[in-house]
Every structure is written in structure tokens, then in C-alpha cells.
Coordinates of C-alpha atoms in Angstrom, one line a residue:
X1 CA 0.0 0.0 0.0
X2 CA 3.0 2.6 0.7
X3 CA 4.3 1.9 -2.8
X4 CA 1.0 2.2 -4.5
X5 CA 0.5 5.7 -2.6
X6 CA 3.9 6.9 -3.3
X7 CA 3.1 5.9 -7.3
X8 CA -0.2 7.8 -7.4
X9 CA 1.7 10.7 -5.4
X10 CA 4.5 10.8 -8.5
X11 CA 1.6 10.7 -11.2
X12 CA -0.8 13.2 -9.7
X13 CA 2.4 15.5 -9.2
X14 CA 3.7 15.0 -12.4
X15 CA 0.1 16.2 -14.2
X16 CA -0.4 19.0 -11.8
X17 CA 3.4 20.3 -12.9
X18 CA 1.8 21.0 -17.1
X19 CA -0.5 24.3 -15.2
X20 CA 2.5 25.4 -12.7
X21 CA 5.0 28.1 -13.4
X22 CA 8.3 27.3 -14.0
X23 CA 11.3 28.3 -11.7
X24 CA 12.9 30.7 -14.4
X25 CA 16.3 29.2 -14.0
X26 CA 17.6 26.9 -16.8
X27 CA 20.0 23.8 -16.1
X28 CA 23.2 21.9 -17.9
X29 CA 22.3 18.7 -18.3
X30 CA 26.1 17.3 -18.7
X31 CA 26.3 13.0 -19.4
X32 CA 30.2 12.9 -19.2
X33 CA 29.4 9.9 -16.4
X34 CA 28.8 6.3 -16.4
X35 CA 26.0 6.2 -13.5
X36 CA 23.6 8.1 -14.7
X37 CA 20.0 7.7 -14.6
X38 CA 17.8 7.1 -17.7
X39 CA 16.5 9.9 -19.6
X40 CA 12.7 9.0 -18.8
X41 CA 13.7 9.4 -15.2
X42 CA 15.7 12.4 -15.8
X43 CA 12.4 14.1 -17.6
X44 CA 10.7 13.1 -14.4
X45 CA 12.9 14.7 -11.9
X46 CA 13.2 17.8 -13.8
X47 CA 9.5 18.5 -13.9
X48 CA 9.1 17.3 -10.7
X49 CA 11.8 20.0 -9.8
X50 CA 9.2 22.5 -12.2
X51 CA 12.6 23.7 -14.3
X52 CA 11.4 24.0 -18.2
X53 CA 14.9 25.2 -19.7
X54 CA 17.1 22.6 -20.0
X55 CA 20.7 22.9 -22.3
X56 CA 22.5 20.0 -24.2
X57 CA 25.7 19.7 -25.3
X58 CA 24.6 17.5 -28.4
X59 CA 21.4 16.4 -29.4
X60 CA 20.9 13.1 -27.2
X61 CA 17.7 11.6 -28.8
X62 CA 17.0 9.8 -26.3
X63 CA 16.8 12.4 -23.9
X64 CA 14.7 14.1 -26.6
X65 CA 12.4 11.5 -27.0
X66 CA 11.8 11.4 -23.1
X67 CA 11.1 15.0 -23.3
X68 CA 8.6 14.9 -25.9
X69 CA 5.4 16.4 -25.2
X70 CA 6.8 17.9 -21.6
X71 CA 6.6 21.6 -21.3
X72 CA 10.4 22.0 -21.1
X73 CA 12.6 24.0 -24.0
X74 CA 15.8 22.5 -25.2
X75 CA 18.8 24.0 -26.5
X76 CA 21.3 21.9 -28.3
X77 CA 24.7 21.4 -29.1
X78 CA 26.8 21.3 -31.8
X79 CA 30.6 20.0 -30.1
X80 CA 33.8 22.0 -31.8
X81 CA 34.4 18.6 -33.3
X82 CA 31.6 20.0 -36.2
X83 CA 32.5 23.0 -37.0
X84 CA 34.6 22.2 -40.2
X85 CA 31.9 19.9 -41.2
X86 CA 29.1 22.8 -40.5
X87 CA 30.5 25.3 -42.8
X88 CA 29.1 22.9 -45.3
X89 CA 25.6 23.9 -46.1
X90 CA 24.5 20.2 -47.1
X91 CA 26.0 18.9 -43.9
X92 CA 24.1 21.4 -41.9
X93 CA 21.1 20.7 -43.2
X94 CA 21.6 16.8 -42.8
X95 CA 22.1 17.5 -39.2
X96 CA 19.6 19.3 -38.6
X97 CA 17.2 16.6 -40.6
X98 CA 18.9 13.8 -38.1
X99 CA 19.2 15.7 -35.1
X100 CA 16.5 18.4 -34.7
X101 CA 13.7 17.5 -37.0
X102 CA 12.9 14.1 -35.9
X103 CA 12.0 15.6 -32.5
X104 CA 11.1 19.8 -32.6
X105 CA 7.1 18.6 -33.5
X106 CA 6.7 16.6 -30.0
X107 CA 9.8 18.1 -28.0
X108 CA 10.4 22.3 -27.8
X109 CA 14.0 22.6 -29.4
X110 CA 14.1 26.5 -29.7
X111 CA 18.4 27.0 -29.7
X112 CA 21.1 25.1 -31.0
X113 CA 24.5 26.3 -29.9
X114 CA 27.5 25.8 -32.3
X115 CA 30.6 25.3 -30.5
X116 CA 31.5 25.9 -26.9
X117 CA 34.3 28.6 -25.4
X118 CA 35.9 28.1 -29.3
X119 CA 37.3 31.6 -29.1
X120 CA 39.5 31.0 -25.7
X121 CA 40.7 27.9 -27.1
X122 CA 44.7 28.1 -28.9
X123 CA 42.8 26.7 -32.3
X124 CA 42.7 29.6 -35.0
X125 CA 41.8 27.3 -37.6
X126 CA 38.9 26.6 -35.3
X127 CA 37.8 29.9 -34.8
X128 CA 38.1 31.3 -38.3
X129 CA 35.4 28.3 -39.1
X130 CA 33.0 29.4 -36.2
X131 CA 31.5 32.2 -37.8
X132 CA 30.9 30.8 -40.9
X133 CA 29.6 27.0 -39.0
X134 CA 27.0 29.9 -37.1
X135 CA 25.6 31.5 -40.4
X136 CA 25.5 27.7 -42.5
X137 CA 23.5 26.2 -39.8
X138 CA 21.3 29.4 -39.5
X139 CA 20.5 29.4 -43.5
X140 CA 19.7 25.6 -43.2
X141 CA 17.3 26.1 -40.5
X142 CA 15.6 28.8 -43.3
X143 CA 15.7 26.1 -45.6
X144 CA 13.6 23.8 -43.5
X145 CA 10.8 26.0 -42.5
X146 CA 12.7 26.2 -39.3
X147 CA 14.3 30.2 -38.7
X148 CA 11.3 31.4 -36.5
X149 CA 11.4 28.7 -34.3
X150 CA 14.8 27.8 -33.6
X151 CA 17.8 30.2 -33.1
X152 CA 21.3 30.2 -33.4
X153 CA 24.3 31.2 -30.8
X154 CA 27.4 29.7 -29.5
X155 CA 28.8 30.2 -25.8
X156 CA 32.1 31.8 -24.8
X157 CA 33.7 32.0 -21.3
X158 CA 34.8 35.5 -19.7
X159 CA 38.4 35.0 -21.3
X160 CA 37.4 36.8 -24.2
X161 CA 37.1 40.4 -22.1
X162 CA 40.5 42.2 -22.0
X163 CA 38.8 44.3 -19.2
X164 CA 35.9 43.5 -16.6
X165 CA 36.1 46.6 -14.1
X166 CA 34.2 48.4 -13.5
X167 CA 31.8 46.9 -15.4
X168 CA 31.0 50.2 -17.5
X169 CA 34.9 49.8 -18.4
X170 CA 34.2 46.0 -20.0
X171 CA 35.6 45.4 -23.2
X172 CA 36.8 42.3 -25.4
X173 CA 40.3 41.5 -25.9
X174 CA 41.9 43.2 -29.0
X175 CA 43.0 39.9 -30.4
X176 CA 39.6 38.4 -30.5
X177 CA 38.0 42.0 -32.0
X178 CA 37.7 40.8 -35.5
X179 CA 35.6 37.5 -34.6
X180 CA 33.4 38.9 -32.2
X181 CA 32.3 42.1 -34.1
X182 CA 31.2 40.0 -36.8
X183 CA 29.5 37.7 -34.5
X184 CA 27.7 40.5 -32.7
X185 CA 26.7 41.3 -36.2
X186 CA 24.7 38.1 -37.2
X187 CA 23.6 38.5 -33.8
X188 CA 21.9 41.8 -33.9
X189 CA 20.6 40.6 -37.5
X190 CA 19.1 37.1 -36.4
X191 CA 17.7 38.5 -32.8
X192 CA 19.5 36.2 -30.8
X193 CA 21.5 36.2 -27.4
X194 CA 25.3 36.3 -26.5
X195 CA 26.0 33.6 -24.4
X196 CA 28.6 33.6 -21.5
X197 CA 29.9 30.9 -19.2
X198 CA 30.6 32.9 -16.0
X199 CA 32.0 31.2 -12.6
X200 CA 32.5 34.0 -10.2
X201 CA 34.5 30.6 -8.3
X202 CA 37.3 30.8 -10.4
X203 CA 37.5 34.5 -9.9
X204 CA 38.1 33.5 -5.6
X205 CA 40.1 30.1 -6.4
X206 CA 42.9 32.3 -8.1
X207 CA 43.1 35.1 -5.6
X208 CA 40.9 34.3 -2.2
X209 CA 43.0 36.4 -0.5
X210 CA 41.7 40.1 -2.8
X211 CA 38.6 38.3 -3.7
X212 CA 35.6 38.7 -0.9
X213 CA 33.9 35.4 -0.3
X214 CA 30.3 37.2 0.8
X215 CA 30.7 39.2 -2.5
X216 CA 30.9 36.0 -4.9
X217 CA 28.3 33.8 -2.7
X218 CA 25.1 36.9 -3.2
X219 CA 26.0 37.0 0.6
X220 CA 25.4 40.5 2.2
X221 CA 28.6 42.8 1.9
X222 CA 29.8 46.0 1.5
X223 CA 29.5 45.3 -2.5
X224 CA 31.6 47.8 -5.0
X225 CA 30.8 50.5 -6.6
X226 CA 31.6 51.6 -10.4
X227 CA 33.1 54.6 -10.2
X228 CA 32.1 56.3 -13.8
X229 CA 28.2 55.1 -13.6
X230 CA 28.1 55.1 -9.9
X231 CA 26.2 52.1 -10.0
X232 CA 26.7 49.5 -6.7
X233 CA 27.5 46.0 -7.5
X234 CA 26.7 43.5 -4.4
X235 CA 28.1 40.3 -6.2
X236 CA 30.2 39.6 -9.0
X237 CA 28.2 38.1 -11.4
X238 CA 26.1 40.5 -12.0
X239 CA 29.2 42.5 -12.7
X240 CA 30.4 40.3 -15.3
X241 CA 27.0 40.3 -17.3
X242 CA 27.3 44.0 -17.2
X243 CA 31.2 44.0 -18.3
X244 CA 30.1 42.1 -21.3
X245 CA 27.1 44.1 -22.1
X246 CA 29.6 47.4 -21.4
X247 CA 31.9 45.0 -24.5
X248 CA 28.8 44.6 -26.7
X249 CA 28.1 48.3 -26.4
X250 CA 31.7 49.3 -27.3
X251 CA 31.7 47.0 -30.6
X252 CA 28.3 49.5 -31.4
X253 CA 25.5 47.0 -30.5
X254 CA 23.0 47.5 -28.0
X255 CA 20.4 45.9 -29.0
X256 CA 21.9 42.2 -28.2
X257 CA 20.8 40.2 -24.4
X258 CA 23.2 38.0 -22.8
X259 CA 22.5 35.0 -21.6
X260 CA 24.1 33.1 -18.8
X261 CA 25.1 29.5 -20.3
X262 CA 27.0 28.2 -17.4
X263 CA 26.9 29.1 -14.0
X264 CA 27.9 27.3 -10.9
X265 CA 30.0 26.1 -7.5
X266 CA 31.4 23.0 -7.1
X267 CA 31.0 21.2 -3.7
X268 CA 34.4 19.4 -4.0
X269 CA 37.6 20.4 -5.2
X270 CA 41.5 19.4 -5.0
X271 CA 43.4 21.1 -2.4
X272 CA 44.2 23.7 -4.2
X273 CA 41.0 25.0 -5.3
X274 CA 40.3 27.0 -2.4
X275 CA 36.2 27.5 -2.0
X276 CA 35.4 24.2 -3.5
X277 CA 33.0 23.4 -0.2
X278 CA 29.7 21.8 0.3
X279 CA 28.6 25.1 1.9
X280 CA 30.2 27.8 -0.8
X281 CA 28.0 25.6 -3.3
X282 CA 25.0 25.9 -1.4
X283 CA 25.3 29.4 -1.2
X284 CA 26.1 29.9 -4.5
X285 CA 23.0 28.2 -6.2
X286 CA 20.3 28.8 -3.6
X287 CA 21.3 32.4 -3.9
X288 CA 21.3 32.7 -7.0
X289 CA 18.1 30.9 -7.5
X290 CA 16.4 33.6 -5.3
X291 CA 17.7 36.3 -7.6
X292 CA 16.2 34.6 -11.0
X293 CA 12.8 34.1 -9.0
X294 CA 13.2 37.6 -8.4
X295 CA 13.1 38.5 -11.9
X296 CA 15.8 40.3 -10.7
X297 CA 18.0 42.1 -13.4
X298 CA 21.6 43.5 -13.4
X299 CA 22.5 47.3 -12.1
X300 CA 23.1 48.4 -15.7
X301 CA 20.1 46.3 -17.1
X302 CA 17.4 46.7 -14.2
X303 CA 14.6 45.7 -16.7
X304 CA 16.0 42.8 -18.0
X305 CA 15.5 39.7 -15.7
X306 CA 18.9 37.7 -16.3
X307 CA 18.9 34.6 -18.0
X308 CA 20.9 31.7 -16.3
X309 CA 21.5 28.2 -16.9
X310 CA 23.3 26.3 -14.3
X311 CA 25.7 23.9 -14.2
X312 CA 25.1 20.8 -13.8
X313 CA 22.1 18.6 -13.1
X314 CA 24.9 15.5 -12.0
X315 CA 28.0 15.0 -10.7
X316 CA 29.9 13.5 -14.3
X317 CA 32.6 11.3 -12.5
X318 CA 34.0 10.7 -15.9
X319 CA 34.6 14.6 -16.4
X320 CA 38.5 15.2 -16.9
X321 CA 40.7 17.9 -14.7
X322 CA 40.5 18.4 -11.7
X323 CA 38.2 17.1 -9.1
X324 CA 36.3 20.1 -9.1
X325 CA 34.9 19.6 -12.5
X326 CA 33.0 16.2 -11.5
X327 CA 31.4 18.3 -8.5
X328 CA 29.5 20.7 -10.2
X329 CA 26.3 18.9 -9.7
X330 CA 23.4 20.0 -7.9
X331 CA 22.5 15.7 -7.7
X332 CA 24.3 12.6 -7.1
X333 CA 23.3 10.3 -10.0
X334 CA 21.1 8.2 -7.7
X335 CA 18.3 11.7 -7.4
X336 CA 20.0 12.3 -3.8
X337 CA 20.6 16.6 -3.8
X338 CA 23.9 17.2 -3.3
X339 CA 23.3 19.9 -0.8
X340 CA 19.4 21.3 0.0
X341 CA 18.3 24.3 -2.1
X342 CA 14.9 24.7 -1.6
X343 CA 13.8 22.5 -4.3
X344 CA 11.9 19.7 -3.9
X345 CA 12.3 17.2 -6.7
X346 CA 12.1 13.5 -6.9
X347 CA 13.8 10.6 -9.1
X348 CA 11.3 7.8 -9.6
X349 CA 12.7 4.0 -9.6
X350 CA 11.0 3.1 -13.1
X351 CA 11.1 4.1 -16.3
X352 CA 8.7 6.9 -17.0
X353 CA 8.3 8.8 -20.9
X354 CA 6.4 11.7 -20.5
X355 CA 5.4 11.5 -24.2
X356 CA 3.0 9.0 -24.1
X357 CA 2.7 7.6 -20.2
X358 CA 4.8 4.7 -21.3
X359 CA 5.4 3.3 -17.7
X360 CA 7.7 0.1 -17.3
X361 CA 7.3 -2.0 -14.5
X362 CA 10.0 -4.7 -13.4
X363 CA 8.5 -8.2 -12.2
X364 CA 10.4 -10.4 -9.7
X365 CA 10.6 -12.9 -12.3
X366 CA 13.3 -10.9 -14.0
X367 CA 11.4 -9.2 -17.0
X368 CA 10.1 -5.4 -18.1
X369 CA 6.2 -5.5 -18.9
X370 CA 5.7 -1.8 -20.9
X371 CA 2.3 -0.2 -20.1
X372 CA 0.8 2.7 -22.0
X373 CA -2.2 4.3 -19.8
X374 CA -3.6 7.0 -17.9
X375 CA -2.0 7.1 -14.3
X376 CA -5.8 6.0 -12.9
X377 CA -5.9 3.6 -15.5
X378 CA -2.1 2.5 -14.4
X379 CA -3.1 2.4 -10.7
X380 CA -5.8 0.2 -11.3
X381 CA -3.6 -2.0 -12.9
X382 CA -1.4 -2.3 -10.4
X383 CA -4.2 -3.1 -7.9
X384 CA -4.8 -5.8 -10.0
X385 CA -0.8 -6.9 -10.5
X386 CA 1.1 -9.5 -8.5
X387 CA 4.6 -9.3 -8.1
X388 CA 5.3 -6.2 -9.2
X389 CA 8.5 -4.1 -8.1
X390 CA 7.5 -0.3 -9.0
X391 CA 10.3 1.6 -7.4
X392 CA 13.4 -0.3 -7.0

């Protein structure tokens, strides 16, 4: 009887999450692991969670087939492994028939990023294609009926300022000018947002000692002020999205909205990467989560509510570097929160697709029996079942 009750409590929380309001805040769902959950039990947990933005870094189709129908928008990735092949307009197009088209009709693809931190990389050859890969991949989603519904962008990390204070101050490094003005410029033509992979974290790690804790955390402090706008900063993030919209504005664009790709704490680091806590983390992400609920925007951009995605939804224990990287997550790989945030989400022990109600259930005799029903339905058959194992 507790297992049936905690079944219908899954399935009359999982239809009541269709009418409620999402959190604002997107998440990076990284699968650089070997312990990961399914995707059908990943779609569950993240509505259970209420977060409808979720970001690739391909174009899994099995996690978009377990999104299908679900109220969450997906943006996908192109790796820097295709962006040779992408300045191919025939190419382009053939992955966007593989990848995106299959899916976009029952799962809400509406961004597919092409290439990730290319510009900070020591690749030129790679960066002269990006660009080009950008605009190929933009004219093949205009071939397929596509443009309007889907959009184009690639993420950089805050290596490509050459200045970041004050914030009003912000500008891009000289050697990178002639790529990103002409990125800005398909940008301000297609209507679609600069993306930037900001961790105030490593901005402490490197120098804890000039850095304030409180001020990277969102934790009260005496914050800093910009001296030419006199506009007060209380934590550095915000200072970075304005140091990159200061950039934009000095390369004549002001019509372009940045986007927060990544964002995040890790809980667990080497010894040398000072601020790697359990604590630090929580502080990061809760805090931050109360800012995006707050619609809050930055000092410079008050009436734009910033735009975040953060990383990660898992611990990746296959991630390279150091340990830091496979601590980003906000979850263990088992649905256990790595630290408590305030959100109440919940991994179910079964197979779930929230396309179609396809619910598996595992018999003790060893076997998967696939049911496709209403949950009422579903808990009537299970009334009626013998021997089955729901949640394992």
C-alpha cells in the first residue's frame, strides 16, 4: 500500500506540474558519467523539480524523446568537433534533418548552440570556421521552415574580455576584435543572445586572499561601486553580465541580451582550489536561485530579468581535470541533492516517458512488462498486478 500511494503521489504531481509556473532558472544537463539515470527518469525529476529550460551539449535523442510532449525547451549542441563539417551547407542541413527534426514537433528545441568557449581555445583554424559554421546552420534552419522557431548562438567564457572593471569599463580582448564584431553582427541581425559561461569561483580560487567570499556567494557585503556610472554592485556576477554588455556596447551594439550558459559552485575540489565546499555551493546556487525568481536584473540592465542556466544537473565522475569539474552537480546520479536548495524534486525508480505515459514495470521474475495508460488507468492495474517491483 505505501508503494502504490507513493506511485499515485508521482503521477498526480507529475500532471499538476503541465499548469504550474516554471522556476525561471535553466540547467546543464552534462552525461560525461557512467551512472547516470535514464533519460525518462531524468524528464521526471526535472518537472518534478518545475525547471522547463534545459541545455544539451549535443542532441541526445534519447533524452529528446523522453522529453517529448513535456513543457520544457531544449537548447542543443553542436561540439567544436563540427565546426569544419558545419561550414558545409549540405552537412548542416543533414544534421539538422537527423538531429532536430525528428523531435522539434513533439519536444520544444528552440536553440542550438555551435561550439562551446571556441574563441579561448589556442585553435585559429577553429575559430576562423565558427562564424561561418554559425551563419551555415542558420541558412539551413531557413531552408527547412525552421528560422522562427529555432535560433542560433554559441557560448564563450569571460576570457574573451580584455577588461571586466568596473563593469561600465568592459571590453573584449583586442586579439579576438575581428571574430566577435562580426559575431555581434549576425547576432543583432538574427535577434538572438550572447551567451557567456561565467563562474564568479574561479575568480576567488585564483586570488581568495583580494577576492571577498560574501561578494561572490550573493552573501550580504559592502559590494563595489563603479566609479564612472556610480552604480553599486553586491556580487560579481552580476558585474560580469554588465562588463560584457559594457563590450557589446563598445563594438556599437545595443540591441543584443546576454545569456548566462553556465553558472555554478562546485561542492568538492582538490586542495588547491580554495572555495570548493559543500557550503560555498549551497550558497552559490540557492542564492542565485532567489535572484532569478526575483526576476531580478543587473545594475546596468534593471529591466532585464537575467537569463541563467546552471551547471550541472549531475556529478559527471567521468569529467576530466580536476576534481572540481565532476562536483558541479546540484545531484548525485542516484536523485539524492547534493546539498538542500529549496527544491523539492524526486527521481522515480521506473522508467517513465512523458510522451506517451509509457510506464515500465520490473516483475520479480526478472522481466520489463511496458504499459501505455492513464495514471488512474495504471493504478488500477497495479491493484490488479502481483509481483510487481515499482520503485526499485
Amino acid at each position: 500500500m505505501a508503494t502504490l500511494f507513493r506511485v499515485l503521489l508521482i503521477l498526480i504531481l507529475s500532471d499538476s506540474l503541465v499548469s504550474t509556473r516554471g522556476l525561471g532558472v535553466g540547467i546543464n544537463y552534462g552525461q560525461i558519467a557512467n551512472n547516470l539515470p535514464s533519460p525518462s527518469r531524468v524528464a521526471y525529476l526535472l518537472q518534478s523539480l518545475n525547471i522547463s529550460k534545459v541545455k544539451l551539449y549535443d542532441a541526445d535523442p534519447n533524452v529528446l524523446t523522453a522529453f517529448g510532449n513535456s513543457n520544457v525547451e531544449f537548447v542543443v549542441g553542436l561540439g567544436n568537433e563540427y565546426l569544419q563539417k558545419m561550414t558545409d551547407p549540405n552537412q548542416a542541413q543533414t544534421w539538422i534533418q537527423q538531429h532536430v527534426l525528428p523531435y522539434i514537433f513533439q519536444t520544444k528545441i528552440t536553440c542550438i548552440t555551435v561550439g562551446n568557449e571556441v574563441l579561448t581555445g589556442n585553435d585559429t583554424q577553429l575559430m576562423s570556421y565558427l562564424l561561418p559554421a554559425m551563419q551555415t546552420v542558420y541558412g539551413a534552419l531557413g531552408d527547412l521552415g525552421l528560422r522562427k522557431d529555432v535560433y542560433v548562438t554559441t557560448a564563450h567564457s569571460t576570457g574573451i574580455l580584455g577588461n571586466s572593471f568596473p563593469p561600465s569599463a568592459g571590453v573584449f580582448r583586442q586579439d579576438l576584435a575581428e571574430y566577435i564584431q562580426s559575431i555581434l553582427n549576425f547576432h543583432s541581425q538574427t535577434d538572438s543572445p550572447f551567451l557567456i559561461n561565467a563562474y564568479p569561483f574561479f575568480a576567488y580560487k585564483d586570488n581568495p586572499g583580494q577576492v571577498s567570499l560574501d561578494y561572490v556567494l550573493f552573501q550580504p557585503n559592502p559590494g563595489t561601486t563603479d566609479p564612472i556610472t556610480n552604480l553599486k554592485y553586491d556580487n560579481m556576477l552580476y558585474a560580469q553580465i554588465d562588463a560584457v554588455y559594457s563590450a557589446i556596447k563598445a563594438m556599437g551594439h545595443t540591441n543584443i541580451q546576454v545569456t548566462v550558459s553556465e553558472t555554478g559552485w562546485p561542492s568538492k575540489g582538490d586542495p588547491s582550489e580554495v572555495g570548493a565546499t559543500l557550503e560555498n555551493a549551497r550558497l552559490y546556487n540557492s542564492n542565485l536561485l532567489s535572484r532569478v525568481q526575483q526576476n531580478q536584473g543587473t545594475p546596468a540592465k534593471l529591466s532585464v530579468p537575467i537569463e541563467v542556466y546552471v551547471f550541472a544537473l549531475f556529478n559527471e565522475d567521468l569529467k576530466p581535470g580536476p576534481s572540481s569539474e565532476r562536483n558541479y552537480g546540484l545531484y548525485y546520479p542516484d536523485g539524492t541533492p547534493v546539498y538542500d536548495i529549496g527544491l523539492q524534486g524526486f527521481l522515480p525508480r521506473m522508467d517513465y516517458a512523458a510522451s506517451n505515459r509509457n510506464l515500465k514495470i520490473h516483475h520479480l521474475d526478472g522481466n520489463w512488462v511496458e504499459k501505455t495508460m492513464r495514471p488512474l488507468k495504471f493504478l488500477k492495474f497495479l491493484s490488479q498486478s502481483f509481483g510487481g517491483e515499482i520503485l526499485r
